[in-house]
Amino acid sequence: MKNIVLLGAPGAGKGTQAVLIAKEYNIPHISTGDILRRNIKEQTELGKAAKSFIDAGALVPDQVVIDIVKARLDESDAADGYILDGFPRTLAQAEALSQVAKIDIALNLVVPFETIIERLSGRRVCICGETYHTSMLNGSDTCKKCGQKLFIRDDDKPETVKARLEVYNKQTAPLIDYYAKAGVLEDVESISVEKTFELVKKALAE
Ligand code: AMP
């Protein structure tokens, strides 16, 4: 299978599509956001160091996430393809990744600004990595996959969302050009979960 990078603004549907891709192709879903949130929950040193950045909608320092990803890619289940969700987020991270991995495809989930706001304001997540929108939960607050209680991410608060979108535009959006120049970029319209996944599968089959 391929080594895949998933690009897109916050709320573009990266987490949702990454879960589906991982299941469909039986490859690990590597989300730096999930790894950092787990560390915060478990109050590890890494979690303590990362929390203030995340709560402010800022990026965690490059070297911290680069080390996390390098270690994760060394695990045996990543030998035959993986999906990177939320990494790289800066050019420095993309450069560091290129030293240790060959990225076959960068899927860029494209979504209008109004949709981002609508998605983030209704987002509920599980510590296991599943993501939901209130419109599909019928009032339930537990994860359909593992039964744990869903929560609203602290960084989905409106003030923080604004900061995250600014960070995205300034630091992460340039990666679209970076992977286009590398000849591996595929834009995918992020419409509904199902339609987007059909487009994703088509892009991956090519
Ligand atoms: P995410 O779940 O991907 O939206 O990530 C949530 C937060 O974790 C981000 O807003 C950042 O503060 C931090 N984070 C996740 N991935 C990275 C990364 N590759 N580089 C820097 N910070 C990150």
XYZ file of N, CA, C and O and ligand atoms in Angstrom:
847
model
N 0.840 -1.204 0.000
C 0.000 0.000 0.000
C 0.875 1.253 0.000
O 2.081 1.187 0.178
N 0.227 2.361 -0.167
C 0.971 3.621 -0.320
C 1.235 4.314 1.015
O 0.551 4.067 1.997
N 2.229 5.209 0.977
C 2.446 6.126 2.084
C 1.687 7.404 1.749
O 1.997 8.077 0.775
N 0.685 7.708 2.576
C -0.257 8.779 2.243
C -0.167 9.913 3.261
O -0.100 9.667 4.469
N -0.190 11.137 2.762
C -0.310 12.317 3.613
C -1.678 12.931 3.337
O -2.112 13.004 2.195
N -2.335 13.359 4.405
C -3.655 13.974 4.257
C -3.534 15.448 4.618
O -3.174 15.780 5.753
N -3.829 16.310 3.653
C -3.783 17.754 3.897
C -5.195 18.308 3.935
O -6.123 17.698 3.413
N -5.332 19.502 4.502
C -6.649 20.144 4.535
C -6.763 21.005 5.781
O -6.116 20.728 6.793
N -7.594 22.040 5.696
C -7.795 22.946 6.823
C -8.415 22.191 7.998
O -8.964 21.099 7.808
N -8.363 22.767 9.208
C -9.096 22.161 10.320
C -10.562 22.006 9.901
O -11.119 22.927 9.300
N -11.154 20.861 10.175
C -12.555 20.672 9.815
C -12.775 20.236 8.378
O -13.916 20.086 7.937
N -11.706 19.987 7.645
C -11.866 19.560 6.249
C -12.310 18.104 6.163
O -12.717 17.641 5.098
N -12.212 17.393 7.272
C -12.627 15.987 7.285
C -11.460 15.020 7.258
O -11.628 13.845 6.947
N -10.270 15.498 7.636
C -9.085 14.634 7.604
C -9.242 13.422 8.509
O -9.004 12.294 8.094
N -9.652 13.670 9.755
C -9.769 12.566 10.718
C -10.755 11.508 10.246
O -10.471 10.314 10.283
N -11.917 11.966 9.782
C -12.967 11.047 9.326
C -12.474 10.216 8.143
O -12.627 8.986 8.118
N -11.892 10.873 7.160
C -11.423 10.138 5.978
C -10.254 9.224 6.340
O -10.149 8.106 5.819
N -9.393 9.678 7.245
C -8.239 8.852 7.624
C -8.689 7.541 8.264
O -8.124 6.480 7.978
N -9.715 7.610 9.107
C -10.241 6.391 9.741
C -10.750 5.431 8.663
O -10.473 4.225 8.683
N -11.486 5.974 7.683
C -12.045 5.126 6.614
C -10.938 4.522 5.744
O -10.985 3.342 5.392
N -9.944 5.334 5.419
C -8.840 4.866 4.568
C -8.068 3.754 5.295
O -7.751 2.712 4.715
N -7.795 3.980 6.581
C -7.032 2.998 7.357
C -7.748 1.653 7.376
O -7.130 0.593 7.237
N -9.078 1.717 7.529
C -9.874 0.485 7.597
C -9.896 -0.209 6.238
O -9.657 -1.406 6.128
N -10.159 0.571 5.199
C -10.288 0.018 3.841
C -8.983 -0.654 3.376
O -9.016 -1.713 2.762
N -7.858 -0.029 3.654
C -6.584 -0.546 3.119
C -5.749 -1.263 4.181
O -4.625 -1.665 3.899
N -6.315 -1.353 5.389
C -5.626 -2.043 6.476
C -4.218 -1.484 6.731
O -3.231 -2.230 6.754
N -4.150 -0.187 6.860
C -2.877 0.476 7.167
C -3.079 1.341 8.412
O -4.201 1.718 8.727
N -1.992 1.632 9.145
C -2.177 2.440 10.359
C -2.537 3.900 10.067
O -2.051 4.480 9.102
N -3.410 4.418 10.916
C -3.815 5.832 10.875
C -2.961 6.557 11.894
O -3.096 6.320 13.094
N -2.073 7.393 11.419
C -1.154 8.080 12.330
C -1.556 9.551 12.403
O -1.357 10.311 11.462
N -2.168 9.918 13.527
C -2.636 11.289 13.722
C -1.836 11.917 14.852
O -1.925 11.470 16.007
N -1.061 12.942 14.537
C -0.281 13.599 15.592
C -1.220 14.245 16.612
O -0.940 14.256 17.798
N -2.364 14.765 16.139
C -3.338 15.362 17.064
C -3.837 14.331 18.067
O -3.898 14.593 19.272
N -4.188 13.119 17.580
C -4.663 12.056 18.478
C -3.572 11.653 19.474
O -3.838 11.455 20.664
N -2.348 11.526 18.976
C -1.239 11.114 19.855
C -1.035 12.177 20.942
O -0.898 11.856 22.126
N -1.078 13.457 20.538
C -0.886 14.533 21.520
C -2.033 14.560 22.529
O -1.811 14.702 23.731
N -3.286 14.397 22.037
C -4.442 14.406 22.965
C -4.368 13.240 23.959
O -4.701 13.393 25.131
N -3.926 12.082 23.483
C -3.785 10.936 24.404
C -2.747 11.244 25.474
O -2.918 10.918 26.646
N -1.649 11.886 25.063
C -0.606 12.237 26.028
C -1.085 13.270 27.033
O -0.684 13.240 28.196
N -1.952 14.185 26.583
C -2.504 15.177 27.515
C -3.405 14.466 28.521
O -3.320 14.683 29.725
N -4.235 13.556 28.020
C -5.149 12.838 28.910
C -4.371 12.023 29.942
O -4.725 11.983 31.122
N -3.284 11.414 29.501
C -2.490 10.570 30.411
C -1.477 11.390 31.213
O -0.684 10.833 31.980
N -1.480 12.702 30.997
C -0.593 13.628 31.722
C 0.873 13.228 31.655
O 1.597 13.277 32.652
N 1.318 12.830 30.483
C 2.743 12.532 30.285
C 3.508 13.851 30.166
O 2.907 14.916 29.996
N 4.839 13.768 30.211
C 5.663 14.970 30.038
C 5.362 15.621 28.691
O 5.230 16.832 28.580
N 5.259 14.771 27.667
C 4.947 15.273 26.328
C 3.599 16.000 26.320
O 3.471 17.096 25.764
N 2.610 15.388 26.966
C 1.284 15.991 27.024
C 1.310 17.331 27.733
O 0.697 18.304 27.283
N 2.060 17.396 28.839
C 2.144 18.656 29.602
C 2.790 19.736 28.758
O 2.385 20.894 28.768
N 3.827 19.353 27.992
C 4.539 20.338 27.161
C 3.667 20.818 25.999
O 3.745 21.969 25.578
N 2.810 19.919 25.479
C 2.044 20.249 24.273
C 0.757 21.017 24.570
O 0.261 21.756 23.725
N 0.236 20.852 25.795
C -1.123 21.331 26.084
C -1.318 22.830 25.821
O -2.300 23.230 25.192
N -0.365 23.650 26.273
C -0.578 25.097 26.136
C -0.613 25.514 24.666
O -1.370 26.402 24.279
N 0.193 24.867 23.842
C 0.182 25.194 22.405
C -1.174 24.830 21.796
O -1.780 25.605 21.069
N -1.616 23.623 22.104
C -2.868 23.133 21.516
C -4.038 23.998 21.964
O -4.868 24.399 21.146
N -4.094 24.306 23.260
C -5.206 25.105 23.781
C -5.240 26.493 23.156
O -6.306 27.101 23.040
N -4.071 26.996 22.755
C -4.027 28.339 22.148
C -4.290 28.280 20.645
O -4.312 29.313 19.979
N -4.449 27.084 20.101
C -4.650 26.955 18.654
C -3.348 27.096 17.885
O -3.344 27.249 16.666
N -2.225 27.059 18.617
C -0.912 27.189 17.973
C -0.353 25.810 17.639
O -0.890 24.798 18.094
N 0.713 25.776 16.879
C 1.343 24.496 16.576
C 2.329 24.129 17.678
O 3.020 24.984 18.231
N 2.396 22.849 17.953
C 3.408 22.304 18.857
C 4.744 22.413 18.096
O 4.758 22.290 16.861
N 5.869 22.681 18.799
C 7.136 22.870 18.078
C 7.464 21.702 17.127
O 7.212 20.540 17.448
N 8.030 22.063 15.988
C 8.317 21.077 14.949
C 9.045 19.841 15.471
O 8.649 18.715 15.176
N 10.136 20.075 16.235
C 10.962 18.924 16.612
C 10.182 17.917 17.456
O 10.409 16.709 17.351
N 9.236 18.416 18.246
C 8.434 17.514 19.089
C 7.621 16.561 18.213
O 7.653 15.335 18.384
N 6.909 17.109 17.235
C 6.060 16.240 16.394
C 6.894 15.417 15.422
O 6.547 14.280 15.107
N 8.015 15.973 14.977
C 8.892 15.199 14.078
C 9.385 13.950 14.804
O 9.358 12.842 14.249
N 9.786 14.110 16.063
C 10.271 12.944 16.825
C 9.157 11.915 17.024
O 9.384 10.709 16.931
N 7.940 12.408 17.306
C 6.801 11.495 17.488
C 6.592 10.677 16.217
O 6.451 9.453 16.248
N 6.575 11.356 15.079
C 6.259 10.672 13.813
C 7.375 9.725 13.416
O 7.125 8.592 12.995
N 8.612 10.161 13.582
C 9.739 9.278 13.230
C 9.648 7.976 14.015
O 9.809 6.892 13.469
N 9.404 8.090 15.318
C 9.316 6.890 16.164
C 8.145 6.017 15.716
O 8.256 4.787 15.655
N 7.038 6.652 15.374
C 5.842 5.878 14.976
C 6.063 5.160 13.640
O 5.622 4.029 13.450
N 6.761 5.833 12.719
C 6.988 5.217 11.405
C 7.959 4.044 11.494
O 8.001 3.199 10.602
N 8.737 3.995 12.581
C 9.674 2.881 12.794
C 8.973 1.617 13.271
O 9.552 0.546 13.268
N 7.717 1.748 13.713
C 7.005 0.556 14.202
C 6.652 -0.348 13.024
O 6.446 0.128 11.901
N 6.579 -1.653 13.307
C 6.510 -2.624 12.213
C 5.234 -2.493 11.377
O 5.251 -2.741 10.179
N 4.123 -2.052 11.997
C 2.873 -1.981 11.230
C 2.895 -0.877 10.176
O 2.021 -0.812 9.318
N 3.922 -0.015 10.229
C 3.993 1.068 9.248
C 4.883 0.695 8.052
O 5.149 1.534 7.187
N 5.305 -0.563 8.031
C 6.248 -0.976 6.980
C 5.592 -1.027 5.606
O 6.258 -0.885 4.584
N 4.278 -1.259 5.584
C 3.622 -1.444 4.292
C 2.528 -0.396 4.067
O 1.393 -0.724 3.759
N 2.898 0.850 4.256
C 1.959 1.938 4.010
C 1.329 2.470 5.290
O 1.258 1.759 6.298
N 0.916 3.733 5.233
C 0.273 4.381 6.388
C -0.425 5.634 5.905
O -0.170 6.108 4.791
N -1.297 6.127 6.754
C -1.932 7.405 6.451
C -1.574 8.407 7.546
O -1.844 8.170 8.726
N -0.914 9.472 7.159
C -0.525 10.526 8.095
C -1.599 11.602 8.093
O -1.913 12.175 7.047
N -2.165 11.851 9.259
C -3.285 12.790 9.394
C -2.849 13.927 10.317
O -2.613 13.713 11.501
N -2.718 15.128 9.757
C -2.305 16.278 10.583
C -0.807 16.455 10.672
O -0.316 17.274 11.441
N -0.084 15.700 9.916
C 1.372 15.827 9.815
C 1.769 15.520 8.382
O 1.292 14.527 7.830
N 2.600 16.298 7.743
C 3.243 17.513 8.235
C 2.301 18.708 8.215
O 1.308 18.718 7.510
N 2.652 19.713 9.026
C 1.860 20.931 9.096
C 2.707 22.164 8.812
O 2.184 23.265 8.785
N 4.011 21.961 8.646
C 4.909 23.072 8.279
C 5.895 22.540 7.245
O 6.080 21.319 7.119
N 6.541 23.463 6.544
C 7.538 23.042 5.562
C 8.684 22.298 6.240
O 9.193 21.317 5.699
N 9.082 22.742 7.435
C 10.170 22.059 8.148
C 9.794 20.607 8.439
O 10.622 19.694 8.317
N 8.528 20.377 8.806
C 8.076 19.000 9.068
C 8.089 18.180 7.779
O 8.473 17.010 7.775
N 7.654 18.797 6.672
C 7.627 18.082 5.394
C 9.050 17.701 4.968
O 9.299 16.588 4.483
N 9.982 18.620 5.185
C 11.385 18.332 4.849
C 11.909 17.189 5.700
O 12.569 16.285 5.197
N 11.613 17.235 7.006
C 12.085 16.173 7.905
C 11.475 14.835 7.497
O 12.159 13.799 7.496
N 10.210 14.854 7.119
C 9.546 13.614 6.700
C 10.204 13.056 5.442
O 10.407 11.843 5.319
N 10.555 13.951 4.537
C 11.140 13.493 3.271
C 12.487 12.797 3.489
O 12.919 12.016 2.651
N 13.129 13.057 4.626
C 14.408 12.393 4.930
C 14.207 10.934 5.332
O 15.117 10.122 5.190
N 13.028 10.616 5.860
C 12.831 9.259 6.393
C 11.747 8.474 5.657
O 11.535 7.295 5.948
N 11.039 9.112 4.727
C 9.925 8.407 4.080
C 9.733 8.908 2.656
O 10.048 10.056 2.346
N 9.204 8.020 1.827
C 8.837 8.443 0.474
C 7.315 8.543 0.446
O 6.617 7.540 0.624
N 6.823 9.750 0.284
C 5.369 9.951 0.246
C 4.883 9.717 -1.184
O 5.358 10.342 -2.128
N 3.929 8.800 -1.328
C 3.435 8.458 -2.665
C 2.323 9.394 -3.104
O 2.168 9.656 -4.289
N 1.527 9.852 -2.144
C 0.394 10.705 -2.515
C 0.029 11.636 -1.354
O 0.031 11.222 -0.187
N -0.247 12.886 -1.691
C -0.735 13.850 -0.702
C -2.156 14.219 -1.111
O -2.365 14.886 -2.123
N -3.115 13.741 -0.340
C -4.521 14.041 -0.629
C -4.879 15.344 0.060
O -4.736 15.468 1.282
N -5.327 16.313 -0.716
C -5.681 17.613 -0.150
C -7.197 17.754 -0.131
O -7.823 17.881 -1.178
N -7.785 17.719 1.043
C -9.244 17.840 1.160
C -9.629 19.314 1.072
O -9.214 20.129 1.894
N -10.409 19.634 0.046
C -10.758 21.026 -0.240
C -12.183 21.296 0.228
O -13.109 20.561 -0.122
N -12.348 22.345 1.022
C -13.653 22.605 1.622
C -13.898 24.107 1.761
O -12.964 24.869 2.039
N -15.148 24.590 1.513
C -15.417 26.021 1.674
C -15.369 26.457 3.132
O -15.643 25.663 4.032
N -15.028 27.725 3.342
C -14.846 28.274 4.684
C -16.084 28.071 5.581
O -15.963 27.666 6.735
N -17.296 28.324 5.043
C -18.524 28.211 5.863
C -18.696 26.778 6.375
O -19.154 26.549 7.498
N -18.311 25.818 5.537
C -18.442 24.411 5.933
C -17.529 24.094 7.113
O -17.897 23.352 8.023
N -16.343 24.682 7.098
C -15.389 24.447 8.186
C -16.005 24.851 9.518
O -15.981 24.099 10.491
N -16.578 26.051 9.545
C -17.151 26.562 10.791
C -18.293 25.657 11.257
O -18.380 25.293 12.430
N -19.142 25.268 10.316
C -20.288 24.414 10.648
C -19.809 23.065 11.209
O -20.305 22.578 12.216
N -18.786 22.501 10.577
C -18.288 21.193 11.018
C -17.628 21.265 12.390
O -17.860 20.433 13.246
N -16.793 22.292 12.597
C -16.061 22.362 13.864
C -16.994 22.652 15.032
O -16.804 22.132 16.129
N -18.037 23.447 14.777
C -18.918 23.805 15.898
C -19.775 22.609 16.327
O -20.231 22.566 17.459
N -19.979 21.628 15.438
C -20.767 20.452 15.829
C -19.914 19.212 16.062
O -20.432 18.119 16.246
N -18.619 19.374 16.079
C -17.743 18.195 16.176
C -17.706 17.618 17.587
O -17.615 18.334 18.576
N -17.784 16.306 17.677
C -17.597 15.577 18.935
C -16.579 14.484 18.640
O -16.662 13.829 17.602
N -15.635 14.284 19.550
C -14.598 13.294 19.280
C -14.483 12.294 20.419
O -14.938 12.537 21.544
N -13.868 11.153 20.097
C -13.593 10.132 21.110
C -12.084 10.014 21.241
O -11.355 10.209 20.272
N -11.626 9.649 22.412
C -10.190 9.513 22.641
C -9.617 8.368 21.783
O -8.426 8.308 21.517
N -10.486 7.486 21.283
C -10.012 6.386 20.420
C -9.712 6.843 19.007
O -9.174 6.084 18.204
N -10.082 8.098 18.665
C -9.767 8.618 17.334
C -10.983 8.802 16.441
O -10.889 9.420 15.387
N -12.146 8.272 16.864
C -13.358 8.451 16.052
C -13.847 9.903 16.170
O -13.660 10.546 17.203
N -14.460 10.378 15.100
C -14.977 11.741 15.067
C -16.433 11.712 14.623
O -16.785 10.940 13.729
N -17.266 12.532 15.259
C -18.690 12.588 14.901
C -19.120 14.035 14.730
O -18.439 14.955 15.165
N -20.299 14.208 14.101
C -20.934 15.527 14.084
C -22.265 15.370 14.800
O -22.930 14.323 14.660
N -22.655 16.394 15.569
C -23.890 16.286 16.349
C -25.082 15.875 15.475
O -25.976 15.181 15.934
N -25.054 16.288 14.195
C -26.191 15.986 13.313
C -26.371 14.484 13.084
O -27.428 14.046 12.656
N -25.336 13.672 13.388
C -25.500 12.235 13.168
C -25.548 11.438 14.469
O -25.534 10.212 14.469
N -25.636 12.140 15.599
C -25.568 11.432 16.883
C -26.935 11.212 17.548
O -27.029 10.463 18.520
N -27.975 11.874 17.047
C -29.310 11.760 17.655
C -29.273 11.958 19.164
O -29.914 11.205 19.916
N -28.505 12.904 19.622
C -28.454 13.208 21.054
C -27.548 12.301 21.874
O -27.342 12.533 23.055
N -27.007 11.247 21.250
C -26.134 10.328 21.999
C -24.793 11.003 22.290
O -24.351 11.873 21.544
N -24.144 10.613 23.400
C -22.828 11.187 23.669
C -21.770 10.111 23.902
O -20.791 10.323 24.594
N -22.003 8.929 23.315
C -20.982 7.889 23.436
C -20.506 7.432 22.053
O -21.226 7.516 21.069
N -19.277 6.927 22.037
C -18.656 6.487 20.783
C -19.293 5.181 20.329
O -19.398 4.234 21.110
N -19.702 5.150 19.042
C -20.349 3.941 18.528
C -19.349 2.808 18.404
O -19.716 1.645 18.350
N -18.074 3.154 18.319
C -17.058 2.122 18.108
C -16.621 1.485 19.429
O -16.547 0.277 19.550
N -16.336 2.335 20.444
C -15.737 1.769 21.665
C -16.554 2.068 22.926
O -16.217 1.583 24.001
N -17.628 2.882 22.805
C -18.499 3.109 23.959
C -18.026 4.169 24.937
O -18.707 4.459 25.918
N -16.844 4.759 24.710
C -16.379 5.799 25.641
C -17.161 7.096 25.390
O -17.746 7.292 24.335
N -17.094 7.983 26.406
C -17.861 9.223 26.305
C -17.202 10.195 25.313
O -15.991 10.383 25.329
N -18.035 10.766 24.440
C -17.516 11.738 23.468
C -17.279 13.078 24.146
O -17.897 13.375 25.168
N -16.378 13.866 23.593
C -16.155 15.195 24.172
C -15.952 16.235 23.070
O -15.706 15.890 21.914
N -16.095 17.496 23.479
C -15.823 18.611 22.570
C -14.364 19.009 22.774
O -13.938 19.209 23.914
N -13.623 19.068 21.709
C -12.222 19.463 21.842
C -12.127 20.895 22.344
O -12.823 21.774 21.855
N -11.238 21.148 23.319
C -11.051 22.509 23.844
C -10.713 23.473 22.712
O -11.124 24.634 22.730
N -9.969 22.975 21.731
C -9.535 23.889 20.661
C -10.596 24.053 19.566
O -10.343 24.676 18.555
N -11.808 23.518 19.768
C -12.910 23.798 18.849
C -13.736 25.005 19.297
O -14.751 25.334 18.692
N -13.313 25.678 20.378
C -13.998 26.909 20.801
C -13.797 27.961 19.714
O -12.713 28.038 19.115
N -14.825 28.835 19.468
C -14.732 29.784 18.347
C -13.439 30.609 18.318
O -12.829 30.761 17.275
N -12.980 31.117 19.492
C -11.767 31.963 19.477
C -10.567 31.155 18.999
O -9.702 31.651 18.267
N -10.517 29.898 19.454
C -9.354 29.077 19.105
C -9.411 28.645 17.648
O -8.389 28.540 16.978
N -10.636 28.408 17.158
C -10.795 28.015 15.760
C -10.209 29.101 14.855
O -9.507 28.820 13.882
N -10.456 30.369 15.213
C -9.944 31.477 14.398
C -8.404 31.414 14.347
O -7.793 31.524 13.283
N -7.795 31.205 15.508
C -6.329 31.124 15.555
C -5.829 29.944 14.722
O -4.845 30.051 13.989
N -6.538 28.810 14.811
C -6.093 27.630 14.066
C -6.181 27.837 12.565
O -5.330 27.380 11.810
N -7.232 28.549 12.136
C -7.372 28.797 10.694
C -6.265 29.736 10.204
O -5.737 29.572 9.109
N -5.895 30.706 11.063
C -4.794 31.605 10.687
C -3.481 30.826 10.574
O -2.712 31.005 9.635
N -3.262 29.957 11.555
C -2.050 29.123 11.526
C -2.047 28.258 10.267
O -1.028 28.121 9.582
N -3.220 27.707 9.956
C -3.311 26.858 8.755
C -2.921 27.653 7.512
O -2.086 27.225 6.713
N -3.530 28.834 7.350
C -3.269 29.631 6.146
C -1.794 30.007 6.012
O -1.231 29.969 4.932
N -1.197 30.352 7.162
C 0.173 30.831 7.122
C 1.190 29.688 7.007
O 2.108 29.746 6.204
N 1.007 28.659 7.822
C 2.074 27.660 7.948
C 1.820 26.362 7.189
O 2.759 25.711 6.761
N 0.548 25.975 7.070
C 0.270 24.650 6.493
C -0.120 24.717 5.027
O 0.271 23.846 4.238
N -0.874 25.751 4.642
C -1.315 25.848 3.240
C -0.144 25.795 2.241
O -0.298 25.221 1.154
N 1.046 26.342 2.578
C 2.169 26.233 1.632
C 2.551 24.790 1.276
O 3.209 24.555 0.262
N 2.112 23.831 2.088
C 2.433 22.427 1.781
C 1.713 21.946 0.526
O 2.144 20.984 -0.115
N 0.616 22.626 0.181
C -0.116 22.242 -1.039
C 0.824 22.422 -2.237
O 0.962 21.536 -3.083
N 1.500 23.548 -2.249
C 2.472 23.834 -3.311
C 3.658 22.885 -3.252
O 4.143 22.413 -4.271
N 4.092 22.625 -2.034
C 5.262 21.749 -1.826
C 5.004 20.378 -2.445
O 5.832 19.847 -3.189
N 3.819 19.797 -2.155
C 3.540 18.454 -2.678
C 3.130 18.497 -4.150
O 3.324 17.518 -4.871
N 2.590 19.639 -4.597
C 2.303 19.771 -6.032
C 3.623 19.741 -6.804
O 3.755 19.040 -7.818
N 4.599 20.467 -6.305
C 5.923 20.496 -6.972
C 6.563 19.118 -6.960
O 7.296 18.751 -7.885
N 6.296 18.356 -5.901
C 6.847 16.991 -5.821
C 6.082 16.033 -6.739
O 6.462 14.862 -6.877
N 4.977 16.516 -7.319
C 4.223 15.701 -8.278
C 3.321 14.658 -7.646
O 2.910 13.706 -8.306
N 2.971 14.829 -6.348
C 2.161 13.808 -5.683
C 0.825 14.361 -5.141
O 0.097 13.652 -4.449
N 0.509 15.612 -5.477
C -0.701 16.223 -4.901
C -1.970 15.790 -5.637
O -2.006 15.766 -6.861
N -2.997 15.442 -4.891
C -4.328 15.165 -5.461
C -5.355 15.963 -4.669
O -5.525 15.728 -3.477
N -6.030 16.905 -5.314
C -7.109 17.633 -4.646
C -8.368 16.781 -4.635
O -8.708 16.169 -5.648
N -9.048 16.750 -3.508
C -10.319 16.022 -3.404
C -11.334 16.952 -2.744
O -11.068 17.481 -1.659
N -12.471 17.161 -3.413
C -13.515 17.994 -2.815
C -14.082 17.259 -1.607
O -14.486 16.101 -1.712
N -14.126 17.945 -0.459
C -14.687 17.327 0.736
C -16.172 17.706 0.817
O -16.523 18.777 1.284
N -17.024 16.786 0.322
C -18.454 17.072 0.240
C -19.131 16.385 1.432
O -19.090 16.881 2.535
N -19.725 15.207 1.202
C -20.225 14.425 2.335
C -19.189 13.338 2.613
O -18.309 13.086 1.787
N -19.311 12.698 3.768
C -18.336 11.663 4.138
C -18.255 10.603 3.039
O -17.171 10.243 2.575
N -19.423 10.113 2.592
C -19.436 9.002 1.627
C -18.903 9.430 0.270
O -18.081 8.735 -0.330
N -19.395 10.577 -0.221
C -18.956 11.025 -1.555
C -17.454 11.307 -1.558
O -16.747 10.992 -2.511
N -16.986 11.926 -0.485
C -15.563 12.241 -0.411
C -14.740 10.960 -0.400
O -13.716 10.864 -1.081
N -15.221 9.967 0.344
C -14.464 8.707 0.423
C -14.408 8.024 -0.939
O -13.391 7.431 -1.295
N -15.484 8.133 -1.729
C -15.456 7.577 -3.091
C -14.358 8.264 -3.907
O -13.598 7.599 -4.620
N -14.287 9.587 -3.793
C -13.261 10.340 -4.538
C -11.851 9.982 -4.050
O -10.915 9.870 -4.835
N -11.740 9.786 -2.742
C -10.447 9.422 -2.161
C -10.001 8.064 -2.713
O -8.850 7.891 -3.141
N -10.918 7.113 -2.734
C -10.562 5.766 -3.232
C -10.142 5.824 -4.697
O -9.211 5.137 -5.114
N -10.849 6.665 -5.455
C -10.501 6.818 -6.872
C -9.076 7.375 -7.001
O -8.266 6.874 -7.792
N -8.786 8.398 -6.209
C -7.451 9.017 -6.281
C -6.375 8.015 -5.888
O -5.297 7.975 -6.476
N -6.678 7.176 -4.886
C -5.674 6.213 -4.417
C -5.478 5.063 -5.408
O -4.425 4.443 -5.441
N -6.512 4.794 -6.206
C -6.409 3.688 -7.161
C -5.563 4.069 -8.379
O -5.060 3.210 -9.077
N -5.411 5.383 -8.582
C -4.721 5.819 -9.815
C -3.220 5.614 -9.735
O -2.634 5.627 -8.663
P -5.496 18.028 14.948
O -6.204 16.983 15.722
O -4.694 17.442 13.793
O -6.389 19.161 14.492
O -4.417 18.672 15.927
C -4.808 19.378 17.085
C -3.686 20.285 17.565
O -2.525 19.502 17.864
C -3.213 21.312 16.546
O -4.013 22.480 16.540
C -1.789 21.569 17.034
O -1.800 22.397 18.189
C -1.344 20.182 17.475
N -0.729 19.442 16.343
C -1.205 18.325 15.739
N -0.406 17.945 14.734
C 0.605 18.853 14.695
C 1.741 19.037 13.869
N 2.023 18.200 12.841
N 2.569 20.092 14.127
C 2.325 20.927 15.151
N 1.270 20.830 15.953
C 0.408 19.805 15.739
